[in-house]
XYZ file of C-alpha atoms in Angstrom:
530
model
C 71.818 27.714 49.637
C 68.189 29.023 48.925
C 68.316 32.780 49.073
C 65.100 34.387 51.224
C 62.332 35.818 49.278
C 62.764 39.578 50.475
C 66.284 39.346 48.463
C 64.856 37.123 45.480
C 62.090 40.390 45.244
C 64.588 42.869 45.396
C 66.989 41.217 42.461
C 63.802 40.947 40.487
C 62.981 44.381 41.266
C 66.498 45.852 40.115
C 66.022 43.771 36.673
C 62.848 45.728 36.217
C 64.071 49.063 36.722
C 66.288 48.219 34.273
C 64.171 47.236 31.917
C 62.092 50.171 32.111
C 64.940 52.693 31.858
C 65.672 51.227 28.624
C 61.826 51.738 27.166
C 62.004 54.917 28.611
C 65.205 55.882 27.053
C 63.828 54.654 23.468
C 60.333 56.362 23.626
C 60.759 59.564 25.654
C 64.819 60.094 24.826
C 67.346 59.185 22.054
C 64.305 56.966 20.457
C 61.846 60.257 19.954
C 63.772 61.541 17.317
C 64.217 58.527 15.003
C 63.771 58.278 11.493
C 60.042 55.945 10.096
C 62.207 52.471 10.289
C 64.304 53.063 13.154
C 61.618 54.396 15.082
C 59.710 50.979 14.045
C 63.179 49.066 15.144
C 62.986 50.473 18.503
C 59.263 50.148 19.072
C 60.077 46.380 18.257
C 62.544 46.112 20.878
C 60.175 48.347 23.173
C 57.419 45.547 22.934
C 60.462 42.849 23.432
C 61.299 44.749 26.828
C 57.746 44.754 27.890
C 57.121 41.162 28.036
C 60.306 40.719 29.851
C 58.971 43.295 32.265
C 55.381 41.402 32.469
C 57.473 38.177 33.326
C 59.276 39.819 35.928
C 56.099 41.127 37.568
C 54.975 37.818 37.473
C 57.857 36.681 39.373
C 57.938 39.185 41.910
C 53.732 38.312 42.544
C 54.765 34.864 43.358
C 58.006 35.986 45.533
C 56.038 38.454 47.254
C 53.757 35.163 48.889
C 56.630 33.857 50.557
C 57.265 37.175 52.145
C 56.623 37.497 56.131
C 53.635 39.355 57.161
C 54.743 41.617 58.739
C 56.968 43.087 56.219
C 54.814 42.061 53.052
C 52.633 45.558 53.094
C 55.669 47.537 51.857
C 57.021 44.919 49.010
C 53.160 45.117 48.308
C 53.155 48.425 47.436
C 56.394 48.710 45.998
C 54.659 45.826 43.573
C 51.846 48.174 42.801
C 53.932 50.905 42.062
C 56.269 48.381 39.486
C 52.821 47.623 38.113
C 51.470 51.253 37.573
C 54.990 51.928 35.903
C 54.897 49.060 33.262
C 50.942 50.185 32.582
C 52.210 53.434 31.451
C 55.032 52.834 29.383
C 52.639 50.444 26.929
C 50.282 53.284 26.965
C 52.969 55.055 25.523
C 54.441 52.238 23.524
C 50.737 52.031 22.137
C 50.577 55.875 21.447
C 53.420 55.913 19.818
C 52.740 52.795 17.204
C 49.437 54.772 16.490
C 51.520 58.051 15.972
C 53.701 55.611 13.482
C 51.034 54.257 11.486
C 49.050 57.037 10.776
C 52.198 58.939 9.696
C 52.540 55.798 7.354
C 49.014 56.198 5.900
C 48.666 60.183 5.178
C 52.305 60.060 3.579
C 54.534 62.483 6.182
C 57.213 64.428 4.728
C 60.699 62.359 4.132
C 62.426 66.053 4.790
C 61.803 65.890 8.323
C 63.526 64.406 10.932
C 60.952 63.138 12.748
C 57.118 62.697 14.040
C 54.559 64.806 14.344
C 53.311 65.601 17.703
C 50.321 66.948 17.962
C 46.981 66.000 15.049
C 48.326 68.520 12.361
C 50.109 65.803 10.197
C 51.826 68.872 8.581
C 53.160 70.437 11.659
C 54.720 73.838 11.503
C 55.254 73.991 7.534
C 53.689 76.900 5.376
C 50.407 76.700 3.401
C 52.075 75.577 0.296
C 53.995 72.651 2.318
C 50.439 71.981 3.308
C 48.477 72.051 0.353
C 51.341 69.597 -1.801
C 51.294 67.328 1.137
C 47.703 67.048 1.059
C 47.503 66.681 -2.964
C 49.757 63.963 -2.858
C 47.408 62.144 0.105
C 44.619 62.589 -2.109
C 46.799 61.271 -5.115
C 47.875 58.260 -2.990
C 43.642 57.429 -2.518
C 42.514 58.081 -5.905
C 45.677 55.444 -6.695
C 44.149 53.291 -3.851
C 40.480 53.623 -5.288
C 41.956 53.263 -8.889
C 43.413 49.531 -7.704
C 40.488 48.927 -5.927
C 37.891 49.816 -8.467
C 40.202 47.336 -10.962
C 40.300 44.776 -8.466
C 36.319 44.922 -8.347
C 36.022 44.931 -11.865
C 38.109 41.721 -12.253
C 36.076 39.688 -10.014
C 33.187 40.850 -11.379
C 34.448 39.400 -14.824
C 35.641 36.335 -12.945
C 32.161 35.801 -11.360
C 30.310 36.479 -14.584
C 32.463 33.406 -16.007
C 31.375 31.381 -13.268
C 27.588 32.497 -13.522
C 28.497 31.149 -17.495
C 30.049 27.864 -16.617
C 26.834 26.985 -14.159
C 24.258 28.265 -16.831
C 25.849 25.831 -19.440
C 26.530 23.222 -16.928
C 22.592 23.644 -15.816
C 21.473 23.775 -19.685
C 23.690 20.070 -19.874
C 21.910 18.968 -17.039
C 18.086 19.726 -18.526
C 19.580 18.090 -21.281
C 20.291 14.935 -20.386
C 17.200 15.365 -17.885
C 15.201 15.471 -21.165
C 16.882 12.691 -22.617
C 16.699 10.452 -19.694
C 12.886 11.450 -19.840
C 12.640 10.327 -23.610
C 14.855 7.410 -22.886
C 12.152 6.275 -19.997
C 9.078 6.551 -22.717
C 10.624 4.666 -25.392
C 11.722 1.860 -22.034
C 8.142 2.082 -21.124
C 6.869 1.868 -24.867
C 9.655 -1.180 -26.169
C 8.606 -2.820 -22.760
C 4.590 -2.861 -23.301
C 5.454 -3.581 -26.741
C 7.323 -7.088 -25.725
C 4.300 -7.679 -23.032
C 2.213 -7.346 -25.561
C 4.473 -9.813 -27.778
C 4.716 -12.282 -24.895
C 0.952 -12.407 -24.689
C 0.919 -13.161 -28.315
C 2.873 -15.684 -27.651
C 1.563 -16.875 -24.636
C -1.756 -17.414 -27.106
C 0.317 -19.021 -29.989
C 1.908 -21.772 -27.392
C -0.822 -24.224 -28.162
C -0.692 -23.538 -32.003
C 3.277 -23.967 -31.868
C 2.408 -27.332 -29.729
C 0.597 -28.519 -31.936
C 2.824 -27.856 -34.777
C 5.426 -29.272 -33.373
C 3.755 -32.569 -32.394
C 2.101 -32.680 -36.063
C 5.767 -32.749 -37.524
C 7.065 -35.314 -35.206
C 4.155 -37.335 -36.002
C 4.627 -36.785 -39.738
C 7.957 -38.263 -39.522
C 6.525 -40.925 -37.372
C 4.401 -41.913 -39.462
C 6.176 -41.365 -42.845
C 9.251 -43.882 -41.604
C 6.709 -46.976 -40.523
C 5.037 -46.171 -44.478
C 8.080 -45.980 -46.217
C 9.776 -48.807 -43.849
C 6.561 -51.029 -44.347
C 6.901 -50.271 -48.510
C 10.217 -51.085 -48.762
C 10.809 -54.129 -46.391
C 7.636 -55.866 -48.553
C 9.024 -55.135 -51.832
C 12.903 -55.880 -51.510
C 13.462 -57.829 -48.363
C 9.703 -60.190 -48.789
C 9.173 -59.361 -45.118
C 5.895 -57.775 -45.271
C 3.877 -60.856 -43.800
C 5.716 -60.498 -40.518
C 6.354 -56.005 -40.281
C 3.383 -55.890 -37.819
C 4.796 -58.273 -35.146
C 7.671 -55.860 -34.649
C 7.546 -54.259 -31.571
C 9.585 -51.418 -32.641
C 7.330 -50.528 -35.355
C 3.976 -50.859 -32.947
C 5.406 -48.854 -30.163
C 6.570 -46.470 -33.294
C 3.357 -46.339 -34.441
C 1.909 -45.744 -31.203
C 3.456 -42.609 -30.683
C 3.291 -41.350 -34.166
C -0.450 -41.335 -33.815
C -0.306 -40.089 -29.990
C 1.201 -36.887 -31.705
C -1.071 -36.814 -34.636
C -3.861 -36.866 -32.547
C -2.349 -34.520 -30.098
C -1.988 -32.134 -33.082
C -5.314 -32.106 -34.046
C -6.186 -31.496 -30.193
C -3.985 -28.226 -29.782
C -5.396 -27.005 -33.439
C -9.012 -27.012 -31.953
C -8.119 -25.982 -28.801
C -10.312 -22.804 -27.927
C -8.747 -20.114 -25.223
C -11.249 -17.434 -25.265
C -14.619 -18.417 -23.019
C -16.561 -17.930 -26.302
C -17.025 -21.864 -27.189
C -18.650 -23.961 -24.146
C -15.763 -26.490 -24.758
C -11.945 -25.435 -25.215
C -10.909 -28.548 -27.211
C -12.330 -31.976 -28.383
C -10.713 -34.328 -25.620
C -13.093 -32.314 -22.784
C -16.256 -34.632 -24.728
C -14.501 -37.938 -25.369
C -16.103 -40.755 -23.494
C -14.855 -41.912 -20.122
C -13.400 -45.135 -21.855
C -11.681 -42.960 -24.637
C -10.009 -40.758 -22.048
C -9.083 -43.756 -20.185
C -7.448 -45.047 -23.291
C -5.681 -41.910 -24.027
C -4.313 -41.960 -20.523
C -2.672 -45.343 -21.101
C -1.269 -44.322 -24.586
C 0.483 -41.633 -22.556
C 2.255 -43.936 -20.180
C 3.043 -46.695 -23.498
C 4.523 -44.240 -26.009
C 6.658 -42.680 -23.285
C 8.532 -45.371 -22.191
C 8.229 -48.034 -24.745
C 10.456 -45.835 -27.257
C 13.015 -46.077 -24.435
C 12.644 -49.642 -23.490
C 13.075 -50.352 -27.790
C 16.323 -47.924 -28.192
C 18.064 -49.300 -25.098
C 16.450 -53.287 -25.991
C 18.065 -53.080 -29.578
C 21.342 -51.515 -29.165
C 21.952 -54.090 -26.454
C 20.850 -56.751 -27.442
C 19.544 -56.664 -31.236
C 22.631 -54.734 -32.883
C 25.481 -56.207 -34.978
C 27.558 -55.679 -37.658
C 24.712 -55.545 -40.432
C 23.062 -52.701 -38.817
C 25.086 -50.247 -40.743
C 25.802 -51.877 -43.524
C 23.598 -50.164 -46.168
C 22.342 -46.920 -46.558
C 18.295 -47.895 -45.523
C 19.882 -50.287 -42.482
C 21.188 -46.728 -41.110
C 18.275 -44.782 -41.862
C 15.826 -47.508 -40.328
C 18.060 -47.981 -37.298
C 18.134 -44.171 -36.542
C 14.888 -43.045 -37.359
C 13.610 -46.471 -35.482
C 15.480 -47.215 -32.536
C 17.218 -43.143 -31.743
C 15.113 -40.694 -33.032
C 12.258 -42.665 -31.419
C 13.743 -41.477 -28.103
C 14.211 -38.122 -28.825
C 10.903 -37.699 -29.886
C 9.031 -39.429 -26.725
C 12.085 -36.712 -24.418
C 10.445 -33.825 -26.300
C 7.098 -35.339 -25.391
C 8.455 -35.353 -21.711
C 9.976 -32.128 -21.342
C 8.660 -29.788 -23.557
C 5.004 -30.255 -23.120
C 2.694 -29.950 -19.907
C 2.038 -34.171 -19.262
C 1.631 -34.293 -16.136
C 3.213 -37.386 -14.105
C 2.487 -40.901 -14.882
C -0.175 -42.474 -13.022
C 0.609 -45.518 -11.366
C -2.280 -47.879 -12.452
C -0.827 -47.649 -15.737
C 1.734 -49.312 -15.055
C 0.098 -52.706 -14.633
C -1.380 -51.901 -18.158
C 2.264 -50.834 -20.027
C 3.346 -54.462 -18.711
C 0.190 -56.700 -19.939
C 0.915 -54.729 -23.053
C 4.447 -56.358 -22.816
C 2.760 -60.074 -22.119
C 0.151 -59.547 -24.975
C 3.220 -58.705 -27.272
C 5.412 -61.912 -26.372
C 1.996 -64.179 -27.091
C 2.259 -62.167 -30.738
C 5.798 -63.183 -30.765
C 5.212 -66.772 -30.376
C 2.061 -66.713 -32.485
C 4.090 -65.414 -35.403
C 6.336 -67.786 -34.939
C 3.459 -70.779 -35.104
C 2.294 -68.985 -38.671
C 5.654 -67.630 -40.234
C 7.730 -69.804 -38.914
C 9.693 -66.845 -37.799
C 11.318 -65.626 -34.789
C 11.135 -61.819 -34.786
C 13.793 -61.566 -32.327
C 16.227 -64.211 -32.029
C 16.403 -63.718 -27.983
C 12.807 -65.135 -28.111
C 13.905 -68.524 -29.449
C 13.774 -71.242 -26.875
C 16.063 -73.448 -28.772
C 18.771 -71.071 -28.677
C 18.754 -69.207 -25.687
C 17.631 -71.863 -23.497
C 17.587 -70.997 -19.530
C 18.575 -67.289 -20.891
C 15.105 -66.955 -22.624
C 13.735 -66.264 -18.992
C 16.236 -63.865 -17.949
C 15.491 -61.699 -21.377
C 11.753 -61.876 -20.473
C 12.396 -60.910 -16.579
C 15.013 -58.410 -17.689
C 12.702 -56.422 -20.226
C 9.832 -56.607 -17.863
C 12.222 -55.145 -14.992
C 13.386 -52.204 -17.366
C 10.269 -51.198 -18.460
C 9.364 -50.494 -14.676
C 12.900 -48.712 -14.045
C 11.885 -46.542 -17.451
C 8.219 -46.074 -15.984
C 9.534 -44.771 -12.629
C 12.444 -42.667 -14.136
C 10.094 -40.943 -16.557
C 7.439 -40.279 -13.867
C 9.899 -38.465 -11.592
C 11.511 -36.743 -14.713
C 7.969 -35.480 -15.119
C 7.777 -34.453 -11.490
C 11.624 -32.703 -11.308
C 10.210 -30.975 -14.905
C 7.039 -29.706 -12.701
C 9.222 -28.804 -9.504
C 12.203 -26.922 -11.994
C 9.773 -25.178 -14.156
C 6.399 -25.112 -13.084
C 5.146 -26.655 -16.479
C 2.441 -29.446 -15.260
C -0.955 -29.228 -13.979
C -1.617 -28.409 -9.811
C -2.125 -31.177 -8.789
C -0.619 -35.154 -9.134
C -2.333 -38.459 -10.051
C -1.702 -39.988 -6.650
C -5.237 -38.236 -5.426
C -8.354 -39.500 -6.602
C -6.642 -42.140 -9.069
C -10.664 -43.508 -10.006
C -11.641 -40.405 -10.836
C -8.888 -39.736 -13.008
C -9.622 -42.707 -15.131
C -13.188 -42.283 -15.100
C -12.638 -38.497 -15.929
C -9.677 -39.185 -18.036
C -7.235 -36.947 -17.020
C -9.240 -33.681 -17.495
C -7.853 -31.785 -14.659
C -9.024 -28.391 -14.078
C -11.785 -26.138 -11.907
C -11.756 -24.524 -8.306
C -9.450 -26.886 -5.621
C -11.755 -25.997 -2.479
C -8.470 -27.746 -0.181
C -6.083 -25.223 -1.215
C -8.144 -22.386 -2.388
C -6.683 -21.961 -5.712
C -8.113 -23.426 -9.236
C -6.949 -26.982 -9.209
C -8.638 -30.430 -9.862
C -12.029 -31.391 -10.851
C -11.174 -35.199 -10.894
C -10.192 -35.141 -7.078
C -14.388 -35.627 -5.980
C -17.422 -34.752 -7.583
C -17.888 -33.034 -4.414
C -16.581 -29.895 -5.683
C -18.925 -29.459 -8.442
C -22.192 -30.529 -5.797
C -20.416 -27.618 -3.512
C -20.837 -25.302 -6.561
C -24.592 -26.711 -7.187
C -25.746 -25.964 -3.435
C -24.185 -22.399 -3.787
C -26.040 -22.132 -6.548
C -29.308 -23.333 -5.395
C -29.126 -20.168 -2.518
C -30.372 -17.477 -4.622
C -33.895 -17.757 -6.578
C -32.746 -15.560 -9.260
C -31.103 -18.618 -11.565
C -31.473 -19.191 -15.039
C -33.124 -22.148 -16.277
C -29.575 -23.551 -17.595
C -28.418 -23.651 -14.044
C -31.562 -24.924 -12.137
C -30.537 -28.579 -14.653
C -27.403 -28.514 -13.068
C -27.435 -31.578 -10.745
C -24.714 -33.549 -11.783
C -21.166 -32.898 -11.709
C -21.236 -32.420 -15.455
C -18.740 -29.919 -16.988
C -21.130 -29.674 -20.058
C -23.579 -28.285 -18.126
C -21.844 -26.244 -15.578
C -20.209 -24.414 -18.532
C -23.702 -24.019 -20.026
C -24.907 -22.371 -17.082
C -21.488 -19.918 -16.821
C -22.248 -19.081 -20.455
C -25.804 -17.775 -19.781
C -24.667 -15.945 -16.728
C -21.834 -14.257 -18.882
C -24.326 -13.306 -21.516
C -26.867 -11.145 -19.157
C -25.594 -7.665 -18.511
C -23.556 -6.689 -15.447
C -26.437 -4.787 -13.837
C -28.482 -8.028 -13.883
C -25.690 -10.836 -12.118
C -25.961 -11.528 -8.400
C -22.740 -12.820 -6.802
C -23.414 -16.170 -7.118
C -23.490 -15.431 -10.881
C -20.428 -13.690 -10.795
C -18.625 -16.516 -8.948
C -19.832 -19.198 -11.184
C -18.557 -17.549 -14.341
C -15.182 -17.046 -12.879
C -15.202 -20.727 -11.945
C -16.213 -21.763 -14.894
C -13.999 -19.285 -16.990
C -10.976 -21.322 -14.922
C -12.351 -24.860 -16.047
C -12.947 -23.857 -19.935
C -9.449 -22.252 -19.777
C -7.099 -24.315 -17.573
C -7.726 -28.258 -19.016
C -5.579 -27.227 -21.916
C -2.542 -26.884 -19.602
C -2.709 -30.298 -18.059
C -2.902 -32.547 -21.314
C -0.359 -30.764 -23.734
């Protein structure tokens, strides 16, 4: 059964009288006269005691709400009162931990019994009780200083070791800053030093073409001499060497890479020279020609390797030491060196009017065939021989005709993946303006008006009469240009070369744009044919 709260007030009440004749007892009674750590015991247990009493009053503040009215004025003040009680006693409590600790600091006499009680921390003693006690207070600071001046002084040394570490950690730092700096000028100097090697070599990429192509067609050309020598003099088979197709298509593309040679030797860069190499003034029906030889020695080496080893090959072939040499300088390293002619120079795809031409080149040859055959009474390849072969005479015909079309395709688009992979052709392909290319033979190279970029001349001698009207604006011509009426390259580089020669001061823009356009045509052509 719930008690009421006029009882629950008054058994909270009672507890706190209790309490607070117990702090009394220990601060104003038996706990006065304590020694230093007894008196510190019981000012514990004072502080203990004073909680407990703030708890109570607590209690009775929430008892005292359930208190009737009419009654609740007198537990109200009896509440006060409890309160102004409990305020007074931690005054106390609070004096007297003060009293403690400054006893504690100015070092009170061990001899007495207990605290001081008034500010005199030497109470009633004599002068010399007075003057000792307050030597040995001044002893105890001048200890305390003493520690603390020590203490100082050590983390003054420890701070000037760290102000030692930093300074040699900075000085690393500076150092490796400065190395890092003398590392970036010899990066800077080693890398303008290989730009400056890859322009040199850039330059020498002709040269080294044309080195290249001069040894191939050394060999070439050696192997059909020394082949031709020795086949007359021990084998008696000199009257019918020529009607080998092997040896023509050899011969073919030994001098395609001779002449190519002597092409990339004379080959000009700089815009001094009006022309950058020899094939720029060839006649129309020379460059046509060379145009053709491109498509023949590229893909009749193939059609030969893949013809003999087929078809040709038997037992014999290796059977000496000149039958091996002839068949791999003849029918393998014939292929390798119209590849290298494929892939590591700048051809650009094969056009396809050629084609017709590589296969009445193959008709021409079977008419030699049989014509050798009606003087020598000879079959140079025993697959030609009606007799023998029969109905499989016109299969071997219709066969090599059909390869030498897959080889023609297959190195055209080899051409064109080269292009696409590496970028190594001209900008343009064969497939627009085909007449022009033959009547221009393959010199590709000037502004490309379409796309804005230097491109082909050979797509419309419209380009060049664009280039003659701009011309014709301005009044202020030289007499080189005003003769400039034809599509000409001769000419047009004429009239770039006088506008290069005036000085600066003296060029109007149309000048200035010629002899960049020009500078492009002198300077690109090389690119397309090698």
């Amino acid at each position: 059964m719930e008690q009421p709260p006029t009882q629950l007030f008054e058994l909270y009440e009672a507890d706190f009288k209790v309490l607070l004749s117990n702090i009394k007892d220990k601060l104003d009674g038996n706990g006065k006269d304590l020694p230093g750590e007894q008196k510190k015991a019981a000012l514990r247990k004072v502080e203990i005691a004073l909680d407990e009493a703030d708890d109570i009053i607590s209690q009775l503040e929430i008892e005292i709400q359930g208190i009737p009215a009419s009654i609740r004025s007198q537990y109200t003040t009896r509440l006060r009162q409890a309160k102004t009680e409990l305020t007074r006693y931690r005054k106390a409590s609070k004096e007297s931990h003060t009293q403690l600790a400054r006893f504690d600091l100015l070092g009170g006499s061990k001899t007495r019994a207990g605290l001081p009680t008034s500010d005199d921390p030497y109470g009633e003693g004599s002068d010399r009780t007075r003057l000792l006690a307050g030597t040995n207070t001044l002893d105890d600071g001048t200890r305390r200083l003493t520690d603390s001046t020590r203490i100082a002084l050590e983390t003054e040394t420890q701070g000037a070791d760290i102000l030692r570490g930093l300074r040699g950690q900075r000085e690393q730092i500076e150092n490796a800053r400065d190395t890092l700096h003398g590392a970036d000028i010899s990066i800077d100097r080693s890398s303008s030093r290989i730009q400056t090697m890859i322009r040199q070599a850039n330059k020498q990429r002709p040269r080294f073409l044309a080195i290249q192509r001069l040894v191939f067609g050394t060999y070439g050309g050696g192997t059909l001499v020394f082949s031709l020598l020795y086949e007359s003099i021990v084998f008696r088979q000199g009257n019918v060497w020529f009607s080998y197709f092997t040896h023509l298509s050899l011969a073919g593309l030994a001098g395609h890479l001779t002449v190519s040679a002597y092409h990339g030797f004379r080959y000009k860069p700089s815009p001094s020279s009006v022309y950058s190499y020899p094939l720029q003034w060839w006649h129309g029906i020379l460059k046509t020609s060379h145009i053709c030889n491109i498509s023949a020695v590229t893909t009749f080496p193939l059609l030969v390797t893949i013809t003999y080893w087929t078809l040709i090959a038997s037992s014999d072939t290796f059977s000496s030491t000149y039958n091996t040499w002839a068949a791999i300088s003849k029918h393998i390293l014939n292929t390798v060196l119209a590849l290298s002619e494929i892939t590591t120079t700048n051809i650009p795809p094969l056009p396809w009017k050629t084609l017709p031409v590589c296969l009445i080149i193959l008709g021409a040859y079977l008419g030699l065939a049989y014509v050798t055959h009606a003087t020598e009474d000879v079959y140079v390849y025993t697959f030609l021989d009606p007799e023998i072969q029969h109905w499989k005479l016109a299969i071997y015909i219709t066969g090599i005709a059909a390869g030498e079309v897959i080889i023609y395709v297959l190195v055209r688009y080899a051409i064109v993946l080269r292009t696409q992979v590496l970028g190594r052709s001209s900008t343009s392909s064969y497939d627009q303006g085909d007449q022009h290319w033959f009547k221009n033979g393959g010199v590709q190279s000037g502004y490309d008006g379409k796309n804005k970029r230097y491109g082909p001349l050979n797509q419309g001698h419209h380009r060049l009469r664009e280039v003659r009207l701009f011309i014709n604006l301005y009044n202020d011509q030289p007499p080189q240009c005003q003769v400039a009426k034809l599509p000409d390259p001769r000419k047009l580089s004429t009239c770039a070369y006088s506008i290069r020669s005036q000085p600066t001061s003296k060029r109007s823009p149309s000048f200035k744009s010629l002899a960049t356009y020009s500078h492009s045509f002198e300077t690109r052509s090389f690119d397309i044919q090698t």
